[in-house]
Coordinates of C-alpha atoms in Angstrom, one line a residue:
T1 CA -14.4 160.1 206.2
E2 CA -12.6 156.8 205.5
T3 CA -11.2 154.8 208.4
P4 CA -7.6 155.9 209.0
T5 CA -5.2 153.4 207.5
D6 CA -1.4 153.5 207.9
I7 CA 0.5 151.9 205.1
P8 CA 1.7 148.3 206.1
P9 CA 5.4 147.5 206.5
G10 CA 7.2 147.4 203.3
D11 CA 4.8 149.5 201.3
T12 CA 6.3 151.2 198.4
P13 CA 3.9 153.5 196.7
V14 CA 5.3 154.8 193.5
I15 CA 4.3 158.1 191.9
P16 CA 5.2 158.2 188.2
V17 CA 6.5 161.7 187.5
D18 CA 4.3 162.2 184.4
S19 CA 1.2 160.2 185.4
P20 CA -1.8 162.2 186.6
G21 CA -3.8 159.0 187.3
E22 CA -4.4 157.2 190.5
V23 CA -1.6 155.3 192.1
P24 CA -2.4 151.6 192.4
T25 CA -2.7 150.2 195.9
P26 CA 0.8 149.1 196.7
I27 CA 1.8 145.7 198.2
P28 CA 2.0 145.6 201.4
V29 CA 20.6 172.8 229.4
Q30 CA 23.4 171.5 231.0
P31 CA 21.3 169.3 233.3
V32 CA 21.8 169.0 237.0
E33 CA 22.1 165.3 236.4
P34 CA 21.2 163.4 233.2
I35 CA 18.1 161.3 233.4
N36 CA 18.6 158.4 235.7
I37 CA 16.6 155.3 235.3
Q38 CA 15.6 153.0 238.2
S39 CA 12.9 150.5 238.8
P40 CA 9.8 152.3 240.1
E41 CA 8.1 151.5 243.4
P42 CA 4.3 151.3 243.7
T43 CA 2.9 154.4 245.3
V44 CA -0.5 156.0 246.0
P45 CA -2.5 158.0 243.5
V46 CA -2.2 161.7 243.3
I47 CA -5.6 163.4 243.6
I48 CA -6.2 166.9 242.2
P49 CA -8.1 168.9 244.8
E50 CA -11.8 169.2 244.4
N51 CA -12.0 173.0 244.3
P52 CA -10.9 174.3 240.8
E53 CA -10.7 177.9 242.0
V54 CA -7.0 178.1 242.4
P55 CA -5.8 181.6 243.4
F56 CA -3.5 183.0 240.8
G57 CA 0.2 182.5 241.7
E58 CA -0.4 179.8 244.2
E59 CA 0.6 176.2 243.9
I60 CA -1.5 173.1 244.3
P61 CA -0.4 171.4 247.5
L62 CA 0.4 167.7 247.4
P63 CA -2.5 166.0 249.1
V64 CA -1.7 164.2 252.4
V65 CA -2.7 160.6 252.1
E66 CA -1.5 157.3 253.5
N67 CA 2.2 156.7 252.9
N68 CA 2.5 160.4 251.9
P69 CA 3.1 162.4 255.1
E70 CA 2.9 166.2 255.4
P71 CA 5.9 167.8 253.8
D72 CA 8.5 169.1 256.1
P73 CA 7.8 172.9 256.4
T74 CA 11.6 173.5 256.6
S75 CA 12.2 172.0 253.2
E76 CA 13.4 174.5 250.6
S77 CA 11.5 172.8 247.8
T78 CA 8.0 174.1 247.2
N79 CA 7.1 172.1 244.0
P80 CA 4.3 169.7 244.6
I81 CA 5.8 167.2 242.2
E82 CA 9.6 167.3 241.7
G83 CA 10.3 164.2 239.6
Q84 CA 11.6 166.1 236.6
I85 CA 14.7 167.7 235.3
L86 CA 15.6 171.3 235.5
E87 CA 18.4 172.2 233.0
G88 CA 21.1 174.6 234.1
A89 CA 19.8 175.4 237.6
P90 CA 21.0 174.2 241.0
S91 CA 18.9 171.8 243.0
T92 CA 17.1 173.3 245.9
T93 CA 17.3 170.0 247.8
G94 CA 21.0 169.3 247.5
E95 CA 21.6 166.1 245.5
A96 CA 19.0 165.1 243.0
Q97 CA 16.8 162.5 244.6
P98 CA 14.2 160.2 243.0
F99 CA 10.7 161.4 243.6
N100 CA 8.8 158.1 243.5
T101 CA 5.3 159.7 243.7
L102 CA 5.6 160.1 239.9
S103 CA 5.5 156.3 239.4
N104 CA 2.2 154.3 239.0
Q105 CA 0.0 157.3 239.7
E106 CA -3.1 158.6 238.0
V107 CA -4.6 162.0 237.6
D108 CA -8.3 162.6 237.5
R109 CA -8.4 164.2 234.1
P110 CA -11.6 166.2 234.5
R111 CA -10.2 167.7 237.7
Y112 CA -6.9 168.4 236.1
E113 CA -8.6 170.2 233.3
S114 CA -10.7 172.3 235.6
Q115 CA -7.6 173.3 237.5
L116 CA -5.6 174.1 234.4
A117 CA -8.4 176.2 232.9
V118 CA -8.3 178.7 235.8
A119 CA -4.6 178.5 236.8
D120 CA -2.4 181.5 236.2
I121 CA 0.3 181.0 233.5
G122 CA 3.1 180.1 235.9
L123 CA 1.0 177.5 237.7
A124 CA -0.3 176.3 234.3
V125 CA 3.2 175.6 233.1
Q126 CA 4.0 173.7 236.3
M127 CA 0.9 171.6 235.9
L128 CA 1.6 170.8 232.3
E129 CA 5.2 169.8 233.0
E130 CA 4.1 167.6 235.9
Y131 CA 1.3 166.0 234.0
Q132 CA 3.7 165.1 231.1
A133 CA 6.3 163.8 233.5
M134 CA 3.7 161.6 235.3
E135 CA 2.5 160.1 232.0
F136 CA 5.9 159.3 230.7
S137 CA 7.2 158.0 234.0
N138 CA 4.3 155.7 234.4
Y139 CA 4.4 154.2 230.9
L140 CA 8.1 154.0 230.5
E141 CA 8.5 152.6 234.0
V142 CA 11.3 154.9 235.0
D143 CA 11.9 157.2 237.9
L144 CA 12.9 160.8 237.0
F145 CA 15.1 163.2 238.9
G146 CA 15.2 166.9 239.3
E147 CA 12.7 169.8 239.6
T148 CA 10.0 171.6 237.6
A149 CA 11.3 174.5 235.5
T150 CA 9.5 177.8 235.8
P151 CA 8.5 179.9 232.7
D152 CA 11.3 182.4 233.6
E153 CA 13.9 179.6 233.7
I154 CA 12.7 178.1 230.5
A155 CA 12.8 181.5 228.8
Q156 CA 16.3 182.1 230.1
K157 CA 17.5 178.8 228.7
L158 CA 15.8 179.5 225.3
Y159 CA 17.7 182.8 225.3
D160 CA 21.0 181.2 226.0
L161 CA 20.4 178.7 223.2
W162 CA 19.5 181.5 220.9
Q163 CA 22.8 183.2 221.6
E164 CA 24.7 180.0 221.1
T165 CA 23.1 178.7 218.0
N166 CA 21.7 181.9 216.3
N167 CA 18.4 180.1 216.1
K168 CA 15.4 181.4 218.0
S169 CA 13.0 178.8 219.5
A170 CA 9.7 179.0 221.3
L171 CA 8.3 176.3 223.5
I172 CA 4.6 175.6 222.9
Y173 CA 2.4 173.5 225.2
V174 CA -0.8 172.2 223.6
S175 CA -3.5 170.9 225.9
A176 CA -6.8 169.6 224.5
L177 CA -9.4 170.0 227.2
A178 CA -12.9 168.6 226.9
D179 CA -14.5 171.8 225.4
Q180 CA -11.6 174.1 224.6
L181 CA -8.0 174.2 223.5
E182 CA -5.2 175.7 225.7
L183 CA -2.0 177.0 224.1
V184 CA 0.9 178.3 226.3
I185 CA 3.9 179.8 224.5
I186 CA 7.2 180.6 226.2
F187 CA 9.6 182.8 224.3
P188 CA 13.3 183.4 224.9
H189 CA 14.1 186.3 227.2
N190 CA 14.6 189.5 225.2
F191 CA 16.6 192.3 226.9
E192 CA 17.4 196.0 226.4
V193 CA 19.8 198.2 228.2
A194 CA 18.1 200.8 230.4
G195 CA 18.1 204.2 228.5
G196 CA 16.3 203.1 225.4
S197 CA 18.8 200.9 223.4
S198 CA 17.1 197.9 222.0
D199 CA 20.4 196.1 221.1
L200 CA 20.6 192.6 222.5
V201 CA 23.2 192.2 225.2
A202 CA 25.6 189.3 225.2
S203 CA 25.0 188.4 228.9
T204 CA 22.1 188.8 231.3
H205 CA 24.5 188.9 234.3
L206 CA 24.7 192.7 234.5
A207 CA 24.1 195.0 237.4
Q208 CA 20.5 195.0 238.6
G209 CA 18.5 197.7 237.0
L210 CA 20.5 197.9 233.8
I211 CA 18.4 195.5 231.8
D212 CA 14.7 195.4 231.3
R213 CA 12.8 192.6 229.7
T214 CA 11.1 193.9 226.5
I215 CA 8.4 191.3 226.0
D216 CA 6.2 188.9 228.0
I217 CA 8.1 185.7 228.2
A218 CA 4.9 183.6 228.4
V219 CA 1.6 184.0 226.5
R220 CA -1.5 182.0 226.9
E221 CA -4.2 181.5 224.2
T222 CA -7.5 179.8 224.9
V223 CA -9.3 178.5 221.8
P224 CA -13.0 178.0 222.6
N225 CA -15.4 175.6 220.9
V226 CA -12.6 173.2 220.0
S227 CA -13.4 170.0 221.8
R228 CA -10.8 167.3 222.6
E229 CA -13.0 164.7 220.8
Q230 CA -13.2 166.9 217.7
L231 CA -9.5 167.6 217.6
L232 CA -8.5 163.9 218.0
E233 CA -10.9 163.0 215.2
Q234 CA -9.3 165.6 212.9
V235 CA -5.8 164.3 213.7
Q236 CA -6.8 160.8 212.7
N237 CA -8.5 162.1 209.6
L238 CA -5.5 164.0 208.5
R239 CA -3.2 161.0 208.9
S240 CA -5.7 158.9 206.9
E241 CA -5.7 161.4 204.1
L242 CA -1.9 161.7 204.0
T243 CA -1.3 158.0 204.0
N244 CA -4.0 156.8 201.6
P245 CA -2.0 155.4 198.7
R246 CA -4.8 156.2 196.3
R247 CA -4.6 159.9 197.0
L248 CA -0.9 160.6 196.6
N249 CA -1.6 162.6 193.5
S250 CA -4.2 164.7 195.2
K251 CA -4.5 167.4 197.8
S252 CA -7.4 165.8 199.6
Y253 CA -5.6 166.5 202.9
L254 CA -5.8 170.3 202.6
P255 CA -9.2 171.0 204.2
I256 CA -8.3 169.1 207.4
A257 CA -4.8 170.5 207.4
Q258 CA -6.2 174.0 207.2
Q259 CA -8.8 173.3 210.0
L260 CA -6.1 172.1 212.3
Y261 CA -3.9 175.1 211.4
Q262 CA -6.6 177.5 212.4
S263 CA -7.0 175.8 215.8
L264 CA -3.4 175.1 216.7
I265 CA -1.3 177.8 215.0
A266 CA -3.4 180.8 213.9
P267 CA -4.2 181.9 217.5
M268 CA -0.5 182.4 218.3
E269 CA 0.8 183.3 214.9
A270 CA 1.0 187.1 215.5
Q271 CA 3.0 186.5 218.7
L272 CA 5.4 184.1 216.9
E273 CA 6.0 186.6 214.1
A274 CA 6.5 189.5 216.4
N275 CA 9.1 187.6 218.3
G276 CA 11.0 186.5 215.2
I277 CA 10.7 182.8 216.1
E278 CA 12.4 180.3 213.8
T279 CA 11.8 176.9 215.5
L280 CA 8.6 175.7 217.2
V281 CA 9.1 173.2 219.9
F282 CA 5.8 171.5 220.9
S283 CA 5.0 169.6 224.1
M284 CA 1.7 167.9 223.0
D285 CA -1.1 166.5 225.0
S286 CA -2.0 162.8 224.9
G287 CA -3.7 161.9 221.6
L288 CA -1.9 164.7 219.7
R289 CA 1.7 163.5 219.7
T290 CA 1.5 161.7 216.3
L291 CA 0.1 164.7 214.5
P292 CA 2.3 165.6 211.5
L293 CA 2.5 169.3 212.5
V294 CA 4.7 170.3 209.5
A295 CA 1.8 169.3 207.2
L296 CA -0.6 171.9 208.7
H297 CA -1.5 174.5 206.1
D298 CA -2.6 178.1 206.3
G299 CA -4.2 178.2 202.9
E300 CA -1.0 179.3 201.1
Q301 CA 1.8 177.5 202.8
F302 CA 2.7 174.5 205.0
L303 CA 3.8 175.2 208.5
L304 CA 7.1 173.7 207.3
E305 CA 7.6 176.6 205.0
K306 CA 7.6 179.0 208.0
Y307 CA 9.3 177.2 210.8
A308 CA 11.4 174.2 211.9
V309 CA 9.4 172.0 214.1
A310 CA 10.3 169.6 216.9
L311 CA 8.5 167.5 219.6
V312 CA 9.5 167.2 223.2
P313 CA 7.9 165.1 226.0
S314 CA 8.2 168.2 228.1
F315 CA 11.0 170.8 228.7
G316 CA 12.0 169.1 231.9
L317 CA 12.4 165.7 230.3
T318 CA 14.7 167.1 227.6
D319 CA 18.4 167.7 227.6
V320 CA 18.5 170.9 225.6
T321 CA 22.3 171.5 225.8
Y322 CA 23.9 172.3 222.4
S323 CA 26.8 170.4 220.9
D324 CA 28.1 170.5 217.4
I325 CA 26.9 167.1 216.2
R326 CA 29.5 167.1 213.3
N327 CA 32.2 166.2 215.8
R328 CA 30.6 162.8 216.5
E329 CA 30.9 159.5 214.6
V330 CA 27.9 157.5 213.2
L331 CA 27.1 153.9 214.0
G332 CA 24.9 152.6 211.1
M333 CA 23.2 149.3 211.5
G334 CA 20.3 147.6 209.8
S335 CA 18.9 144.8 207.7
A336 CA 17.5 144.5 204.2
I337 CA 16.1 141.0 204.8
F338 CA 13.9 139.5 207.5
D339 CA 12.5 136.1 208.2
D340 CA 9.1 137.4 209.3
L341 CA 8.8 140.9 207.8
S342 CA 8.9 142.5 204.3
P343 CA 12.4 143.3 203.0
L344 CA 13.9 146.8 203.0
P345 CA 16.0 146.7 199.8
A346 CA 17.2 150.3 200.1
V347 CA 18.9 149.8 203.5
P348 CA 22.4 149.0 202.2
T349 CA 22.4 152.1 200.1
E350 CA 20.9 154.2 203.0
L351 CA 23.6 153.1 205.4
Q352 CA 26.5 153.7 203.0
N353 CA 25.1 157.2 202.2
I354 CA 24.9 158.4 205.8
V355 CA 28.3 157.0 206.9
S356 CA 30.2 159.2 204.4
N357 CA 31.5 162.7 204.2
P358 CA 31.3 164.7 206.3
W359 CA 30.5 161.8 208.6
G360 CA 32.8 159.0 209.8
G361 CA 31.7 155.8 211.3
N362 CA 30.9 152.1 210.9
V363 CA 28.3 150.1 209.1
F364 CA 26.9 146.7 210.2
L365 CA 24.4 145.0 207.8
N366 CA 22.1 142.0 207.9
E367 CA 23.8 139.1 209.8
E368 CA 26.0 141.6 211.6
F369 CA 23.0 143.5 212.9
T370 CA 22.3 141.3 216.0
A371 CA 21.4 142.3 219.5
N372 CA 24.7 140.9 220.8
N373 CA 26.8 142.8 218.3
F374 CA 24.9 146.0 219.0
R375 CA 25.7 145.6 222.7
Q376 CA 29.3 144.7 222.2
I377 CA 30.0 147.5 219.6
N378 CA 28.4 150.1 221.9
R379 CA 30.3 148.8 224.9
E380 CA 33.6 149.2 223.1
K381 CA 33.0 152.6 221.6
R382 CA 30.8 155.6 222.2
F383 CA 29.1 156.8 219.0
G384 CA 27.4 160.3 218.8
I385 CA 24.8 159.1 216.3
I386 CA 23.1 155.7 216.2
H387 CA 21.2 155.1 213.0
L388 CA 19.0 151.9 212.8
A389 CA 17.6 151.1 209.4
T390 CA 15.1 148.4 210.2
H391 CA 11.5 147.8 211.1
A392 CA 10.3 149.2 214.4
E393 CA 6.8 149.3 215.9
F394 CA 5.2 151.5 218.6
Q395 CA 2.1 149.7 219.9
G396 CA -0.2 150.1 222.8
G397 CA 0.0 147.9 225.9
S398 CA 3.1 146.9 227.8
L399 CA 6.6 148.1 226.6
D400 CA 7.6 144.8 225.2
K401 CA 4.8 145.0 222.6
S402 CA 6.8 147.9 221.0
Y403 CA 10.0 146.8 219.5
I404 CA 13.0 147.4 217.2
K405 CA 13.7 144.5 214.8
F406 CA 17.2 143.3 214.8
Y407 CA 18.4 140.6 212.3
D408 CA 18.0 137.8 214.8
S409 CA 15.3 139.1 217.2
R410 CA 12.8 141.7 218.2
V411 CA 14.1 143.9 221.0
G412 CA 11.3 145.4 223.1
L413 CA 11.4 148.9 224.5
N414 CA 11.7 147.4 227.9
Q415 CA 14.9 145.8 226.8
I416 CA 16.1 149.0 225.2
R417 CA 15.6 150.7 228.6
D418 CA 17.6 148.0 230.3
L419 CA 20.3 148.1 227.7
A420 CA 20.7 151.8 228.0
T421 CA 21.2 151.4 231.7
E422 CA 23.8 148.6 231.1
L423 CA 25.7 150.7 228.6
G424 CA 25.6 153.8 230.8
W425 CA 23.7 155.9 228.1
N426 CA 21.7 157.6 230.8
T427 CA 24.6 158.7 233.1
S428 CA 27.2 161.4 232.9
D429 CA 30.1 159.0 232.7
N430 CA 30.3 159.2 228.9
P431 CA 29.5 161.8 226.2
P432 CA 25.7 161.5 225.4
I433 CA 24.2 160.0 222.3
E434 CA 23.2 163.1 220.3
L435 CA 20.8 161.4 218.0
L436 CA 19.1 158.0 217.7
T437 CA 17.5 157.5 214.3
L438 CA 14.9 154.9 213.4
S439 CA 14.3 155.1 209.6
A440 CA 11.5 152.6 209.1
C441 CA 9.2 152.8 212.1
R442 CA 5.5 153.5 212.6
T443 CA 3.2 154.4 215.5
A444 CA -0.3 153.0 216.0
V445 CA -2.9 155.5 215.1
G446 CA -4.9 157.0 218.1
D447 CA -3.2 154.9 220.7
T448 CA -1.9 157.1 223.6
E449 CA 0.4 154.4 224.9
A450 CA 2.0 153.9 221.5
E451 CA 2.5 157.7 221.4
L452 CA 4.2 157.6 224.8
G453 CA 6.7 155.0 223.5
F454 CA 7.3 157.0 220.4
A455 CA 7.7 160.4 222.1
G456 CA 9.5 158.9 225.0
L457 CA 12.2 157.0 223.0
A458 CA 14.9 159.5 223.8
V459 CA 14.0 159.5 227.5
L460 CA 14.0 155.7 227.5
S461 CA 17.3 155.3 225.7
G462 CA 19.2 158.1 227.3
A463 CA 19.8 159.8 223.9
K464 CA 19.4 163.5 223.7
A465 CA 17.2 163.3 220.6
S466 CA 15.5 160.8 218.3
L467 CA 14.4 161.0 214.7
A468 CA 11.5 158.7 213.8
S469 CA 8.4 158.5 211.7
F470 CA 4.7 158.3 212.5
W471 CA 4.1 155.9 209.7
Y472 CA 6.0 153.7 207.3
V473 CA 7.2 155.6 204.3
S474 CA 8.2 153.9 201.0
D475 CA 11.8 152.6 200.7
G476 CA 12.5 155.2 198.0
G477 CA 11.1 158.0 200.1
T478 CA 13.0 157.0 203.2
L479 CA 16.2 156.6 201.3
G480 CA 15.7 160.1 199.9
L481 CA 14.9 161.7 203.2
M482 CA 17.7 160.1 205.2
S483 CA 20.3 160.7 202.5
E484 CA 19.3 164.4 202.3
F485 CA 19.0 164.8 206.1
Y486 CA 22.6 163.7 206.9
S487 CA 23.8 165.9 204.1
Q488 CA 21.9 168.9 205.5
L489 CA 23.0 168.1 209.1
G490 CA 26.6 168.3 207.9
E491 CA 26.0 171.8 206.7
K492 CA 23.5 173.0 209.4
P493 CA 24.3 171.2 212.6
L494 CA 20.9 171.9 214.2
K495 CA 18.7 168.8 214.1
A496 CA 15.3 170.4 213.6
E497 CA 16.5 172.9 211.0
A498 CA 18.4 170.2 209.1
L499 CA 15.2 168.2 209.0
R500 CA 13.2 171.2 207.8
Q501 CA 15.7 171.9 205.0
T502 CA 15.4 168.2 204.0
Q503 CA 11.6 168.3 204.0
L504 CA 11.6 171.6 202.0
A505 CA 13.9 170.0 199.4
M506 CA 11.5 167.1 199.0
L507 CA 8.5 169.4 198.8
R508 CA 10.2 171.4 196.1
G509 CA 11.1 168.4 194.0
E510 CA 14.8 168.9 194.6
V511 CA 15.0 165.3 196.1
R512 CA 13.5 162.8 193.7
I513 CA 14.1 159.4 192.0
E514 CA 14.8 159.7 188.3
N515 CA 16.2 157.3 185.7
G516 CA 17.4 154.8 188.3
M517 CA 19.1 157.4 190.4
L518 CA 18.3 159.3 193.6
L519 CA 18.9 163.0 193.1
L520 CA 19.8 165.1 196.1
S521 CA 19.5 168.9 196.5
N522 CA 23.3 169.4 196.4
G523 CA 23.5 167.8 192.9
K524 CA 24.7 164.4 194.2
T525 CA 23.3 161.3 192.5
V526 CA 23.0 157.9 194.2
P527 CA 22.6 154.7 192.2
L528 CA 19.6 152.7 193.3
P529 CA 19.3 149.0 194.0
P530 CA 17.5 147.1 191.2
E531 CA 14.3 146.8 193.3
L532 CA 13.9 150.5 193.3
V533 CA 15.0 151.0 189.7
A534 CA 12.1 148.7 188.7
Q535 CA 9.6 151.0 190.3
G536 CA 10.4 153.9 187.9
N537 CA 10.5 157.6 188.5
M538 CA 9.1 159.0 191.7
T539 CA 8.4 162.5 192.9
L540 CA 8.6 162.9 196.7
S541 CA 6.8 166.2 197.1
H542 CA 3.6 164.8 198.6
P543 CA 3.6 165.3 202.4
Y544 CA 3.1 161.5 202.8
F545 CA 6.8 161.2 202.0
W546 CA 8.2 163.9 204.3
S547 CA 5.7 164.9 207.0
A548 CA 5.9 161.6 209.0
F549 CA 9.4 162.3 210.2
T550 CA 10.0 164.4 213.3
V551 CA 12.8 165.3 215.8
I552 CA 11.9 164.3 219.3
G553 CA 13.8 165.8 222.2
N554 CA 16.9 168.0 221.7
W555 CA 16.2 170.1 218.6
N556 CA 19.5 171.9 218.6

């Protein structure tokens, strides 16, 4: 297997429509409180107990160590780690308080895995939520508020969203243990009125005894003989095959895409089909967060052709409340020219396309796209969608190594965090940012810290959701996807479903570059800048062009 290689910034692989030959290597829940961000304080490590035999239904007690006294037995809270968010439920401790034991802690991974393997499903969900919260809190250097949601509470929220959006989602935890794979799926509550009717009821708040749940809300699947090491290698190999510019006219990715499908999707497929699930919301283990899930293949179809797909850091770290995004204006900012990076000639066209019917908003290009302008514009007006058409990198190491490139500077993720606090993006004082889009970003392959920055962007910025890519896609491919996405979002105001329809249109050849024009699925044609016209006709059906993009956070 070749060493995985992402395409460098500014790459523009061109696929001639009629050419079968190789492509030349191109030139380079209504929350209790919204997430609050504070500077963390150093604390002691959390140690998972030695004994892995956890009785079913019991919680792992928080160890008593120095600076961590025995909990008050009169306290109403029983969660061992509470530094998360529970959407739509009252706090059991009064006001939401910071739980600083999430910051600067480490978990003994082998002990965590042994506990998870024997825990009952309720405790497993609690452990998965807490582990994710700890990882993101430590890397993003934020303190998180709230409580851990139970499977029943998650299922109830999924049910409420189903009734509100007419789209049925399932939450899927994927945990890669040393020698096996653990999948935990939570479905929306499904109810029937006592007496045999299977009709869905509009409200669950009926007299006790009138409603019975018709299905298990949570299902666990253990996939043996799939090691973490093997899975991570397959993830990197799939990315390598998808992004190799010499193989964009081939299907060399299919064997690995099918292997991963059999490990990750096939074990739960019957359950998903039986429950009529339409959207898969994944909370992925470290090392798996940059897997292009929509490109997994069952031998006949891509996962994309069956489901919309989204990624969340965890349920507790996601504001899942629904709002019709079409009621919000767009701020489009970006640059086509840079002093130290390759140009992005399609950016002016991209920004004009997205800030148009049915959207309203403002565009700031090149010299207007400065950090100071960005701060001032967002201080004066609250936009529902912020679209940044510029280079962005998610790298390992400290937060400042990952950045978004403005015209005049590189703004590190640590500065984005501070700016979000300054502008009040992470408070309830103003309407939330529904979507933050980065249209030309990439994430370092196999780097878990880079993954945390990528998957934690919405948490860090205070936006409900982000749309970003795992690798750089060509200018033409990005222009096609973003133009189609905002068109679809205007028709189907559910983020993950709008992205799915966009990716399907690209897969089917309904979005393509032909005779100097970008053709969209609705028949609209967009004139291209000279730099893209010179590249000739392009099909955008290869998953390289569409599978890199994912919705992170609020998928509704």
